[in-house]
Short mmCIF file of N, CA, C and O in Angstrom, two decimals:
data_model
loop_
_atom_site.label_atom_id
_atom_site.label_comp_id
_atom_site.label_asym_id
_atom_site.label_seq_id
_atom_site.Cartn_x
_atom_site.Cartn_y
_atom_site.Cartn_z
N MET A 19 104.20 -109.13 183.86
CA MET A 19 103.07 -109.77 183.35
C MET A 19 102.45 -110.13 185.03
O MET A 19 103.01 -110.11 185.89
N ALA A 20 101.46 -110.23 184.96
CA ALA A 20 100.21 -110.23 186.10
C ALA A 20 100.16 -111.75 187.14
O ALA A 20 100.24 -113.19 185.54
N SER A 21 100.02 -111.73 187.99
CA SER A 21 99.99 -113.43 188.62
C SER A 21 98.26 -113.03 189.41
O SER A 21 98.35 -111.73 190.10
N LEU A 22 98.16 -113.90 189.97
CA LEU A 22 96.87 -113.74 191.02
C LEU A 22 96.91 -113.77 192.47
O LEU A 22 98.40 -114.10 192.79
N SER A 23 96.44 -112.32 192.82
CA SER A 23 97.05 -112.34 194.23
C SER A 23 95.41 -112.67 195.37
O SER A 23 94.46 -112.88 195.20
N GLN A 24 95.77 -112.86 196.17
CA GLN A 24 94.32 -113.34 197.33
C GLN A 24 93.58 -111.92 197.60
O GLN A 24 92.52 -111.70 198.28
N GLU A 25 94.05 -110.23 197.05
CA GLU A 25 93.28 -109.03 197.36
C GLU A 25 92.20 -109.25 196.72
O GLU A 25 92.83 -109.17 195.16
N VAL A 26 90.89 -109.04 197.22
CA VAL A 26 90.23 -108.69 196.24
C VAL A 26 89.03 -107.96 196.27
O VAL A 26 88.69 -107.72 197.65
N GLU A 27 88.53 -106.85 195.74
CA GLU A 27 87.88 -105.78 196.09
C GLU A 27 86.24 -106.37 195.66
O GLU A 27 85.48 -106.54 194.53
N PRO A 28 85.44 -106.28 197.45
CA PRO A 28 84.08 -107.15 196.79
C PRO A 28 82.77 -106.46 196.50
O PRO A 28 81.89 -106.87 196.57
N SER A 29 83.21 -104.81 196.68
CA SER A 29 82.56 -104.08 196.80
C SER A 29 81.48 -103.79 195.67
O SER A 29 80.25 -103.76 195.83
N TYR A 30 81.91 -104.33 194.72
CA TYR A 30 80.83 -104.20 193.32
C TYR A 30 80.25 -105.25 193.20
O TYR A 30 79.11 -105.34 192.63
N MET A 31 80.52 -106.62 193.24
CA MET A 31 79.69 -108.05 193.43
C MET A 31 78.99 -107.48 194.50
O MET A 31 77.23 -108.07 194.44
N ASN A 32 79.38 -107.47 195.95
CA ASN A 32 78.66 -107.19 196.79
C ASN A 32 77.25 -105.92 196.66
O ASN A 32 76.16 -105.80 197.00
N ALA A 33 77.77 -105.16 195.52
CA ALA A 33 76.39 -104.13 195.09
C ALA A 33 75.08 -104.28 194.33
O ALA A 33 74.47 -103.91 193.88
N LEU A 34 75.45 -105.73 193.36
CA LEU A 34 74.60 -106.12 192.90
C LEU A 34 73.30 -106.26 193.47
O LEU A 34 73.44 -107.15 194.33
N PRO A 35 72.01 -106.16 192.95
CA PRO A 35 71.26 -106.98 193.50
C PRO A 35 70.95 -108.68 193.51
O PRO A 35 71.82 -109.37 192.65
N PHE A 36 70.22 -109.19 194.79
CA PHE A 36 70.41 -110.42 194.76
C PHE A 36 70.11 -111.34 193.41
O PHE A 36 70.55 -112.08 193.21
N SER A 37 69.01 -110.72 192.93
CA SER A 37 68.65 -112.04 192.07
C SER A 37 69.81 -111.68 190.48
O SER A 37 69.56 -112.87 189.96
N LEU A 38 70.72 -111.02 190.92
CA LEU A 38 72.28 -111.27 189.85
C LEU A 38 72.88 -111.67 190.43
O LEU A 38 73.93 -111.82 189.75
N ARG A 39 72.97 -111.68 191.78
CA ARG A 39 74.05 -112.79 192.01
C ARG A 39 74.76 -114.00 191.68
O ARG A 39 75.93 -114.47 191.61
N PRO A 40 73.73 -114.19 191.15
CA PRO A 40 73.74 -116.47 191.51
C PRO A 40 74.93 -116.46 190.21
O PRO A 40 75.64 -116.80 189.51
N VAL A 41 74.43 -115.33 188.78
CA VAL A 41 74.81 -115.42 187.39
C VAL A 41 76.10 -114.72 187.64
O VAL A 41 77.36 -114.97 187.42
N ALA A 42 76.67 -114.11 188.26
CA ALA A 42 77.95 -113.13 188.91
C ALA A 42 79.17 -113.71 189.39
O ALA A 42 80.03 -114.09 189.53
N ILE A 43 78.08 -114.86 190.59
CA ILE A 43 79.05 -115.44 191.26
C ILE A 43 79.62 -117.33 190.40
O ILE A 43 80.85 -117.19 189.94
N GLU A 44 79.11 -117.37 189.50
CA GLU A 44 79.21 -118.54 188.61
C GLU A 44 80.07 -117.88 187.48
O GLU A 44 81.31 -118.55 187.43
N LEU A 45 79.73 -116.53 186.64
CA LEU A 45 80.90 -115.85 186.22
C LEU A 45 82.48 -116.10 186.50
O LEU A 45 83.22 -115.80 186.50
N TYR A 46 82.10 -115.00 188.04
CA TYR A 46 83.68 -115.22 188.28
C TYR A 46 84.22 -116.38 188.77
O TYR A 46 85.27 -116.31 188.94
N ASN A 47 83.53 -117.31 189.29
CA ASN A 47 83.62 -118.40 189.21
C ASN A 47 84.76 -119.55 188.42
O ASN A 47 85.49 -120.15 188.93
N TYR A 48 83.94 -119.65 187.57
CA TYR A 48 84.31 -120.48 186.63
C TYR A 48 84.53 -120.08 185.12
O TYR A 48 84.65 -120.77 184.13
N HIS A 49 84.65 -118.89 184.53
CA HIS A 49 84.47 -118.08 183.39
C HIS A 49 85.87 -117.53 183.48
O HIS A 49 86.13 -116.84 184.53
N LEU A 50 86.99 -117.65 182.26
CA LEU A 50 87.68 -117.12 182.06
C LEU A 50 87.87 -114.87 182.35
O LEU A 50 86.36 -114.96 181.51
N LEU A 51 88.57 -114.20 182.46
CA LEU A 51 87.76 -113.29 182.23
C LEU A 51 87.65 -112.56 181.21
O LEU A 51 86.62 -111.81 180.44
N LYS A 52 88.42 -113.20 179.84
CA LYS A 52 88.14 -112.70 178.40
C LYS A 52 86.93 -113.43 178.29
O LYS A 52 86.10 -112.87 177.70
N THR A 53 86.36 -114.34 178.88
CA THR A 53 85.10 -115.18 178.73
C THR A 53 84.12 -113.80 179.31
O THR A 53 82.66 -113.84 178.77
N VAL A 54 83.92 -113.16 180.13
CA VAL A 54 83.31 -112.08 180.72
C VAL A 54 83.49 -111.10 180.12
O VAL A 54 82.33 -110.75 180.00
N MET A 55 84.07 -110.68 179.53
CA MET A 55 84.22 -109.68 178.78
C MET A 55 83.61 -110.10 177.27
O MET A 55 82.82 -108.97 176.96
N GLU A 56 83.67 -110.88 176.71
CA GLU A 56 82.78 -111.39 175.36
C GLU A 56 81.49 -111.75 175.85
O GLU A 56 80.46 -110.88 175.11
N VAL A 57 80.70 -111.88 177.25
CA VAL A 57 79.85 -111.64 177.52
C VAL A 57 79.33 -110.61 177.72
O VAL A 57 78.11 -110.02 177.00
N ARG A 58 80.23 -109.28 178.05
CA ARG A 58 79.85 -108.03 178.30
C ARG A 58 79.43 -107.68 176.49
O ARG A 58 78.79 -106.61 176.73
N LEU A 59 80.02 -108.19 176.22
CA LEU A 59 79.97 -107.55 174.62
C LEU A 59 78.65 -108.21 173.82
O LEU A 59 78.57 -107.96 172.81
N GLY A 60 78.04 -109.23 174.55
CA GLY A 60 76.80 -109.72 174.16
C GLY A 60 77.04 -111.35 173.69
O GLY A 60 75.96 -112.16 172.88
N LYS A 61 78.10 -111.86 173.28
CA LYS A 61 78.52 -113.14 173.35
C LYS A 61 78.28 -114.33 174.02
O LYS A 61 79.34 -114.23 175.15
N ARG A 62 77.26 -114.30 174.24
CA ARG A 62 76.69 -115.26 175.38
C ARG A 62 76.94 -116.16 175.29
O ARG A 62 75.93 -117.28 174.40
N PRO A 63 77.56 -117.41 176.34
CA PRO A 63 77.76 -119.17 176.04
C PRO A 63 76.25 -119.23 176.33
O PRO A 63 75.55 -118.95 176.90
N ASN A 64 75.42 -120.71 175.31
CA ASN A 64 74.05 -120.87 175.06
C ASN A 64 73.68 -120.96 176.82
O ASN A 64 72.55 -121.15 176.86
N ASP A 65 74.67 -121.99 177.59
CA ASP A 65 74.32 -122.59 178.71
C ASP A 65 74.42 -121.62 179.92
O ASP A 65 72.66 -121.89 180.47
N LEU A 66 75.05 -120.36 179.86
CA LEU A 66 74.39 -119.29 180.78
C LEU A 66 73.14 -118.63 180.05
O LEU A 66 72.19 -118.15 181.11
N SER A 67 72.36 -118.20 179.18
CA SER A 67 71.38 -117.56 178.29
C SER A 67 70.17 -118.42 178.51
O SER A 67 69.78 -117.97 178.80
N GLU A 68 70.60 -119.86 178.67
CA GLU A 68 69.52 -120.86 179.13
C GLU A 68 69.70 -120.86 180.09
O GLU A 68 67.79 -120.55 180.71
N ARG A 69 70.46 -120.71 181.19
CA ARG A 69 70.16 -120.74 183.05
C ARG A 69 69.92 -119.00 183.29
O ARG A 69 68.56 -119.18 184.43
N PHE A 70 70.02 -118.22 183.27
CA PHE A 70 69.84 -117.29 183.14
C PHE A 70 68.88 -115.93 181.92
O PHE A 70 69.66 -115.72 181.94
N ASP A 71 67.96 -115.82 182.26
CA ASP A 71 67.25 -114.87 181.58
C ASP A 71 67.44 -113.71 182.16
O ASP A 71 66.82 -112.98 182.85
N LEU A 72 68.53 -112.64 181.58
CA LEU A 72 68.61 -111.23 181.80
C LEU A 72 68.25 -110.57 180.94
O LEU A 72 68.71 -111.09 179.83
N SER A 73 68.25 -109.36 181.10
CA SER A 73 68.15 -108.33 180.11
C SER A 73 69.59 -107.77 179.47
O SER A 73 70.98 -108.05 179.86
N ASP A 74 70.09 -106.98 178.24
CA ASP A 74 70.99 -106.71 178.28
C ASP A 74 72.02 -106.05 179.09
O ASP A 74 72.59 -106.34 179.41
N GLY A 75 71.00 -104.79 179.48
CA GLY A 75 71.74 -104.42 180.81
C GLY A 75 72.14 -104.82 182.13
O GLY A 75 72.94 -104.63 182.36
N GLN A 76 71.55 -105.98 182.14
CA GLN A 76 71.49 -106.96 183.74
C GLN A 76 72.99 -107.67 183.40
O GLN A 76 73.40 -107.81 184.06
N TRP A 77 73.00 -107.83 181.96
CA TRP A 77 74.49 -109.29 181.70
C TRP A 77 75.46 -108.17 182.03
O TRP A 77 76.37 -108.51 182.33
N GLN A 78 75.45 -106.76 181.43
CA GLN A 78 76.64 -105.62 181.36
C GLN A 78 76.80 -105.27 183.10
O GLN A 78 77.82 -104.96 183.10
N GLU A 79 75.73 -105.15 183.86
CA GLU A 79 75.89 -104.74 185.11
C GLU A 79 76.26 -106.01 185.60
O GLU A 79 77.54 -105.36 186.82
N VAL A 80 75.90 -107.10 185.35
CA VAL A 80 77.26 -108.32 186.15
C VAL A 80 78.31 -108.36 185.14
O VAL A 80 79.42 -108.28 186.26
N CYS A 81 78.48 -108.05 184.47
CA CYS A 81 79.80 -108.42 183.54
C CYS A 81 80.67 -107.17 184.13
O CYS A 81 81.89 -107.57 184.54
N ASP A 82 80.35 -105.84 184.36
CA ASP A 82 81.17 -104.86 184.86
C ASP A 82 81.38 -105.22 186.67
O ASP A 82 82.64 -104.95 186.66
N ALA A 83 80.62 -105.76 187.31
CA ALA A 83 80.69 -105.93 188.63
C ALA A 83 82.19 -107.39 188.65
O ALA A 83 83.15 -107.06 189.23
N VAL A 84 82.05 -108.24 187.74
CA VAL A 84 82.87 -109.78 187.78
C VAL A 84 83.94 -109.00 187.21
O VAL A 84 85.39 -109.13 187.58
N ILE A 85 83.92 -107.72 186.39
CA ILE A 85 85.60 -107.51 185.74
C ILE A 85 86.08 -107.04 186.49
O ILE A 85 87.66 -107.12 186.85
N VAL A 86 85.82 -106.00 186.90
CA VAL A 86 86.42 -105.36 187.98
C VAL A 86 87.12 -106.14 189.03
O VAL A 86 88.21 -106.08 190.06
N THR A 87 86.56 -106.75 189.92
CA THR A 87 86.67 -107.48 190.79
C THR A 87 87.50 -108.51 190.18
O THR A 87 88.94 -109.05 190.84
N LYS A 88 87.72 -109.33 189.56
CA LYS A 88 88.72 -110.40 188.86
C LYS A 88 89.72 -109.11 188.59
O LYS A 88 91.55 -109.43 188.69
N LEU A 89 90.17 -107.73 188.16
CA LEU A 89 91.19 -106.81 187.54
C LEU A 89 91.58 -107.16 188.87
O LEU A 89 93.00 -107.03 188.91
N THR A 90 90.87 -106.62 190.11
CA THR A 90 92.09 -106.11 191.64
C THR A 90 92.34 -107.45 191.59
O THR A 90 93.14 -107.78 192.67
N GLN A 91 92.48 -108.85 191.36
CA GLN A 91 92.59 -110.66 191.61
C GLN A 91 94.01 -110.21 190.95
O GLN A 91 94.98 -111.16 191.38
N LEU A 92 94.40 -109.20 190.10
CA LEU A 92 95.74 -109.45 188.94
C LEU A 92 96.87 -108.69 190.47
O LEU A 92 96.37 -107.79 190.15
N THR A 93 97.68 -109.51 190.55
CA THR A 93 99.26 -109.07 191.18
C THR A 93 99.62 -108.18 190.15
O THR A 93 99.87 -109.17 188.98
N LEU A 94 99.78 -107.29 189.83
CA LEU A 94 100.82 -106.02 189.25
C LEU A 94 102.23 -106.57 189.26
O LEU A 94 102.86 -105.81 190.19
N SER A 95 103.05 -106.92 188.58
CA SER A 95 104.31 -106.64 188.63
C SER A 95 105.38 -105.85 188.20
O SER A 95 104.98 -105.46 187.04
N SER A 96 106.60 -105.64 188.45
CA SER A 96 107.35 -104.64 187.38
C SER A 96 107.69 -104.82 186.14
O SER A 96 107.99 -104.43 185.23
N GLN A 97 107.38 -106.38 185.86
CA GLN A 97 107.52 -107.13 184.27
C GLN A 97 106.24 -107.02 183.41
O GLN A 97 106.23 -107.08 182.25
N LEU A 98 105.58 -105.86 184.02
CA LEU A 98 103.94 -105.39 182.76
C LEU A 98 104.85 -104.71 182.08
O LEU A 98 105.40 -103.88 181.84
N THR A 99 104.24 -104.91 181.10
CA THR A 99 104.61 -104.21 179.51
C THR A 99 104.12 -103.33 179.52
O THR A 99 102.62 -103.08 180.09
N PRO A 100 104.58 -102.01 179.25
CA PRO A 100 103.69 -100.57 179.28
C PRO A 100 102.19 -101.16 178.12
O PRO A 100 101.16 -100.22 178.58
N LYS A 101 102.10 -101.70 177.33
CA LYS A 101 101.07 -101.95 176.37
C LYS A 101 100.10 -102.74 177.42
O LYS A 101 98.73 -102.22 176.74
N CYS A 102 100.83 -103.72 177.92
CA CYS A 102 99.76 -104.18 178.56
C CYS A 102 99.04 -103.13 180.07
O CYS A 102 97.76 -103.05 180.29
N ALA A 103 99.91 -102.72 180.34
CA ALA A 103 99.39 -101.53 181.61
C ALA A 103 98.46 -100.56 180.89
O ALA A 103 97.68 -100.33 181.64
N HIS A 104 98.62 -100.19 179.39
CA HIS A 104 97.56 -99.15 179.05
C HIS A 104 96.30 -100.24 178.64
O HIS A 104 95.48 -99.20 179.16
N TYR A 105 96.42 -100.89 178.28
CA TYR A 105 95.02 -102.13 178.26
C TYR A 105 94.43 -102.14 179.50
O TYR A 105 93.05 -101.77 179.41
N LEU A 106 94.78 -102.59 180.31
CA LEU A 106 94.50 -103.19 181.51
C LEU A 106 93.56 -101.83 182.08
O LEU A 106 92.09 -101.81 182.80
N GLN A 107 94.53 -100.29 181.92
CA GLN A 107 93.63 -99.21 182.39
C GLN A 107 92.58 -98.80 181.32
O GLN A 107 91.50 -98.32 181.87
N GLN A 108 92.74 -99.21 180.32
CA GLN A 108 91.30 -98.84 179.16
C GLN A 108 90.26 -100.04 179.65
O GLN A 108 88.93 -99.57 179.41
N LEU A 109 90.51 -100.78 179.90
CA LEU A 109 89.75 -101.93 180.52
C LEU A 109 88.79 -101.58 181.66
O LEU A 109 87.55 -101.11 182.02
N LEU A 110 89.75 -100.78 182.46
CA LEU A 110 88.93 -100.71 184.23
C LEU A 110 88.14 -99.45 183.83
O LEU A 110 87.28 -99.15 184.18
N LYS A 111 88.80 -98.20 183.13
CA LYS A 111 87.97 -97.34 182.68
C LYS A 111 86.99 -97.72 182.06
O LYS A 111 85.65 -97.08 182.32
N GLN A 112 86.67 -98.71 181.06
CA GLN A 112 85.78 -98.75 179.89
C GLN A 112 84.61 -99.72 181.34
O GLN A 112 83.51 -99.49 181.15
N THR A 113 84.95 -100.34 181.93
CA THR A 113 84.00 -100.95 182.94
C THR A 113 83.34 -99.93 183.72
O THR A 113 82.41 -100.44 183.85
N LEU A 114 84.14 -99.23 184.23
CA LEU A 114 83.54 -98.38 185.36
C LEU A 114 82.54 -96.89 185.06
O LEU A 114 81.89 -96.29 185.55
N GLY A 115 82.62 -97.10 183.07
CA GLY A 115 82.17 -95.95 182.64
C GLY A 115 82.27 -94.39 182.50
O GLY A 115 82.05 -93.86 182.69
N MET A 116 84.01 -94.90 182.92
CA MET A 116 85.40 -93.38 183.10
C MET A 116 86.06 -93.37 181.96
O MET A 116 87.07 -92.72 182.34
N SER A 117 85.64 -93.50 180.71
CA SER A 117 86.32 -94.20 179.54
C SER A 117 87.13 -92.56 179.14
O SER A 117 88.52 -92.61 178.73
N GLU A 118 86.56 -91.78 179.30
CA GLU A 118 87.33 -90.18 178.90
C GLU A 118 88.29 -89.86 180.13
O GLU A 118 88.84 -88.57 179.97
N ARG A 119 88.30 -90.59 181.65
CA ARG A 119 88.86 -89.72 182.80
C ARG A 119 89.86 -90.19 182.68
O ARG A 119 90.49 -91.23 182.07
N SER A 120 90.80 -89.42 183.27
CA SER A 120 92.27 -90.12 183.97
C SER A 120 91.99 -91.06 185.16
O SER A 120 90.72 -90.87 185.76
N LEU A 121 93.23 -91.65 184.91
CA LEU A 121 93.58 -93.07 185.71
C LEU A 121 93.19 -92.29 187.47
O LEU A 121 92.81 -92.56 188.21
N ASP A 122 93.94 -91.12 187.26
CA ASP A 122 94.01 -90.56 188.84
C ASP A 122 92.31 -89.80 188.79
O ASP A 122 91.93 -90.18 190.50
N ASP A 123 91.70 -89.76 188.28
CA ASP A 123 90.17 -89.00 188.36
C ASP A 123 89.33 -90.09 188.67
O ASP A 123 88.82 -90.31 189.87
N VAL A 124 89.71 -91.53 188.83
CA VAL A 124 89.03 -92.90 188.73
C VAL A 124 89.01 -93.09 190.22
O VAL A 124 88.00 -93.64 190.79
N TYR A 125 90.69 -93.35 190.47
CA TYR A 125 91.07 -93.19 192.28
C TYR A 125 90.47 -92.70 192.39
O TYR A 125 90.00 -92.92 193.40
N GLN A 126 90.39 -91.10 192.44
CA GLN A 126 89.43 -90.90 193.34
C GLN A 126 88.18 -90.79 193.75
O GLN A 126 87.70 -90.39 194.31
N SER A 127 87.33 -91.23 192.42
CA SER A 127 86.07 -91.50 192.51
C SER A 127 85.71 -92.82 193.28
O SER A 127 84.75 -93.48 193.89
N VAL A 128 86.60 -93.84 193.28
CA VAL A 128 86.41 -95.06 193.83
C VAL A 128 87.23 -95.47 194.72
O VAL A 128 86.88 -96.65 196.14
N HIS A 129 88.35 -95.18 195.66
CA HIS A 129 89.47 -95.25 196.63
C HIS A 129 88.06 -95.50 197.79
O HIS A 129 88.69 -96.69 198.90
N ALA A 130 87.24 -94.70 198.46
CA ALA A 130 86.90 -94.49 199.44
C ALA A 130 86.12 -95.43 199.55
O ALA A 130 86.11 -96.15 200.67
N GLN A 131 85.17 -95.50 198.73
CA GLN A 131 84.49 -96.83 198.60
C GLN A 131 84.70 -98.67 198.44
O GLN A 131 83.91 -99.63 198.57
N ALA A 132 85.98 -98.23 197.45
CA ALA A 132 86.42 -99.30 197.29
C ALA A 132 87.71 -99.63 197.63
O ALA A 132 88.75 -99.06 196.02
N PRO A 133 88.53 -99.73 198.53
CA PRO A 133 89.69 -99.02 198.97
C PRO A 133 91.11 -100.27 198.01
O PRO A 133 91.92 -99.99 197.75
N ALA A 134 90.93 -101.57 197.65
CA ALA A 134 91.72 -102.35 197.17
C ALA A 134 91.29 -102.14 195.47
O ALA A 134 92.52 -102.20 195.59
N LEU A 135 90.65 -101.94 195.46
CA LEU A 135 90.33 -100.88 193.98
C LEU A 135 92.01 -100.21 193.76
O LEU A 135 92.42 -99.93 193.11
N GLY A 136 91.26 -99.10 194.74
CA GLY A 136 92.32 -97.85 194.70
C GLY A 136 93.57 -98.44 194.51
O GLY A 136 94.36 -97.71 194.55
N GLN A 137 93.79 -99.35 195.77
CA GLN A 137 95.45 -99.66 195.68
C GLN A 137 95.86 -100.29 194.90
O GLN A 137 97.10 -99.68 194.16
N TRP A 138 95.06 -101.35 193.70
CA TRP A 138 95.64 -101.42 192.39
C TRP A 138 95.73 -100.70 191.49
O TRP A 138 96.72 -101.01 191.01
N ILE A 139 94.97 -99.95 191.79
CA ILE A 139 94.49 -98.69 190.87
C ILE A 139 96.43 -97.65 191.12
O ILE A 139 96.99 -97.31 190.33
N ARG A 140 96.29 -97.68 191.85
CA ARG A 140 97.97 -96.98 192.29
C ARG A 140 98.82 -98.21 191.62
O ARG A 140 99.77 -96.69 191.83
N ARG A 141 98.98 -99.16 191.60
CA ARG A 141 100.60 -99.79 191.42
C ARG A 141 100.33 -99.71 189.88
O ARG A 141 101.35 -99.64 189.66
N LEU A 142 99.32 -99.62 189.62
CA LEU A 142 98.87 -99.70 187.71
C LEU A 142 99.35 -98.70 187.38
O LEU A 142 100.46 -98.06 186.81
N GLN A 143 99.67 -97.21 187.91
CA GLN A 143 99.82 -95.95 187.86
C GLN A 143 101.61 -95.84 187.78
O GLN A 143 101.87 -95.52 186.94
N LYS A 144 101.51 -96.80 189.42
CA LYS A 144 103.28 -97.00 189.23
C LYS A 144 104.03 -96.94 188.10
O LYS A 144 104.93 -97.13 187.85
N LEU A 145 103.08 -98.47 187.61
CA LEU A 145 104.20 -99.21 186.90
C LEU A 145 103.82 -98.41 185.20
O LEU A 145 104.61 -98.77 184.57
N SER A 146 102.93 -97.69 184.91
CA SER A 146 102.33 -97.24 184.03
C SER A 146 103.54 -95.75 183.41
O SER A 146 103.96 -95.58 182.44
N SER A 147 104.01 -95.34 184.66
CA SER A 147 104.27 -94.03 185.02
C SER A 147 106.05 -94.74 184.55
O SER A 147 107.07 -93.93 184.41
N ARG A 148 106.76 -95.66 184.39
CA ARG A 148 107.99 -95.80 184.58
C ARG A 148 108.46 -96.04 183.23
O ARG A 148 107.69 -95.82 181.92
#
């Protein structure tokens, strides 16, 4: 099982345009990962839709940044099941737009600009290879 860590990858949230940051901060601080994933798929709570007038593309951009940030907050332990590790890999690759690439390719693409995410991917790779 995964628990929360103090190490978080800030680069994806920091890369958002200033106009999208308020909704990203709200999603990050006040909503579960599951809810953010649902918002990404178009299932938006009425209160968010009423307060934030974003296009579908903007919602996806915000949710992708929040999902990656929330994933890096998870501490991956040796008790993580292979099924869960595979799910986390798929979620990460889909969120980064790299669904067809290997986890090693994803690592090579992100580790320089997002070191905390790179470390998280390495831990996930180790756990997945057991």
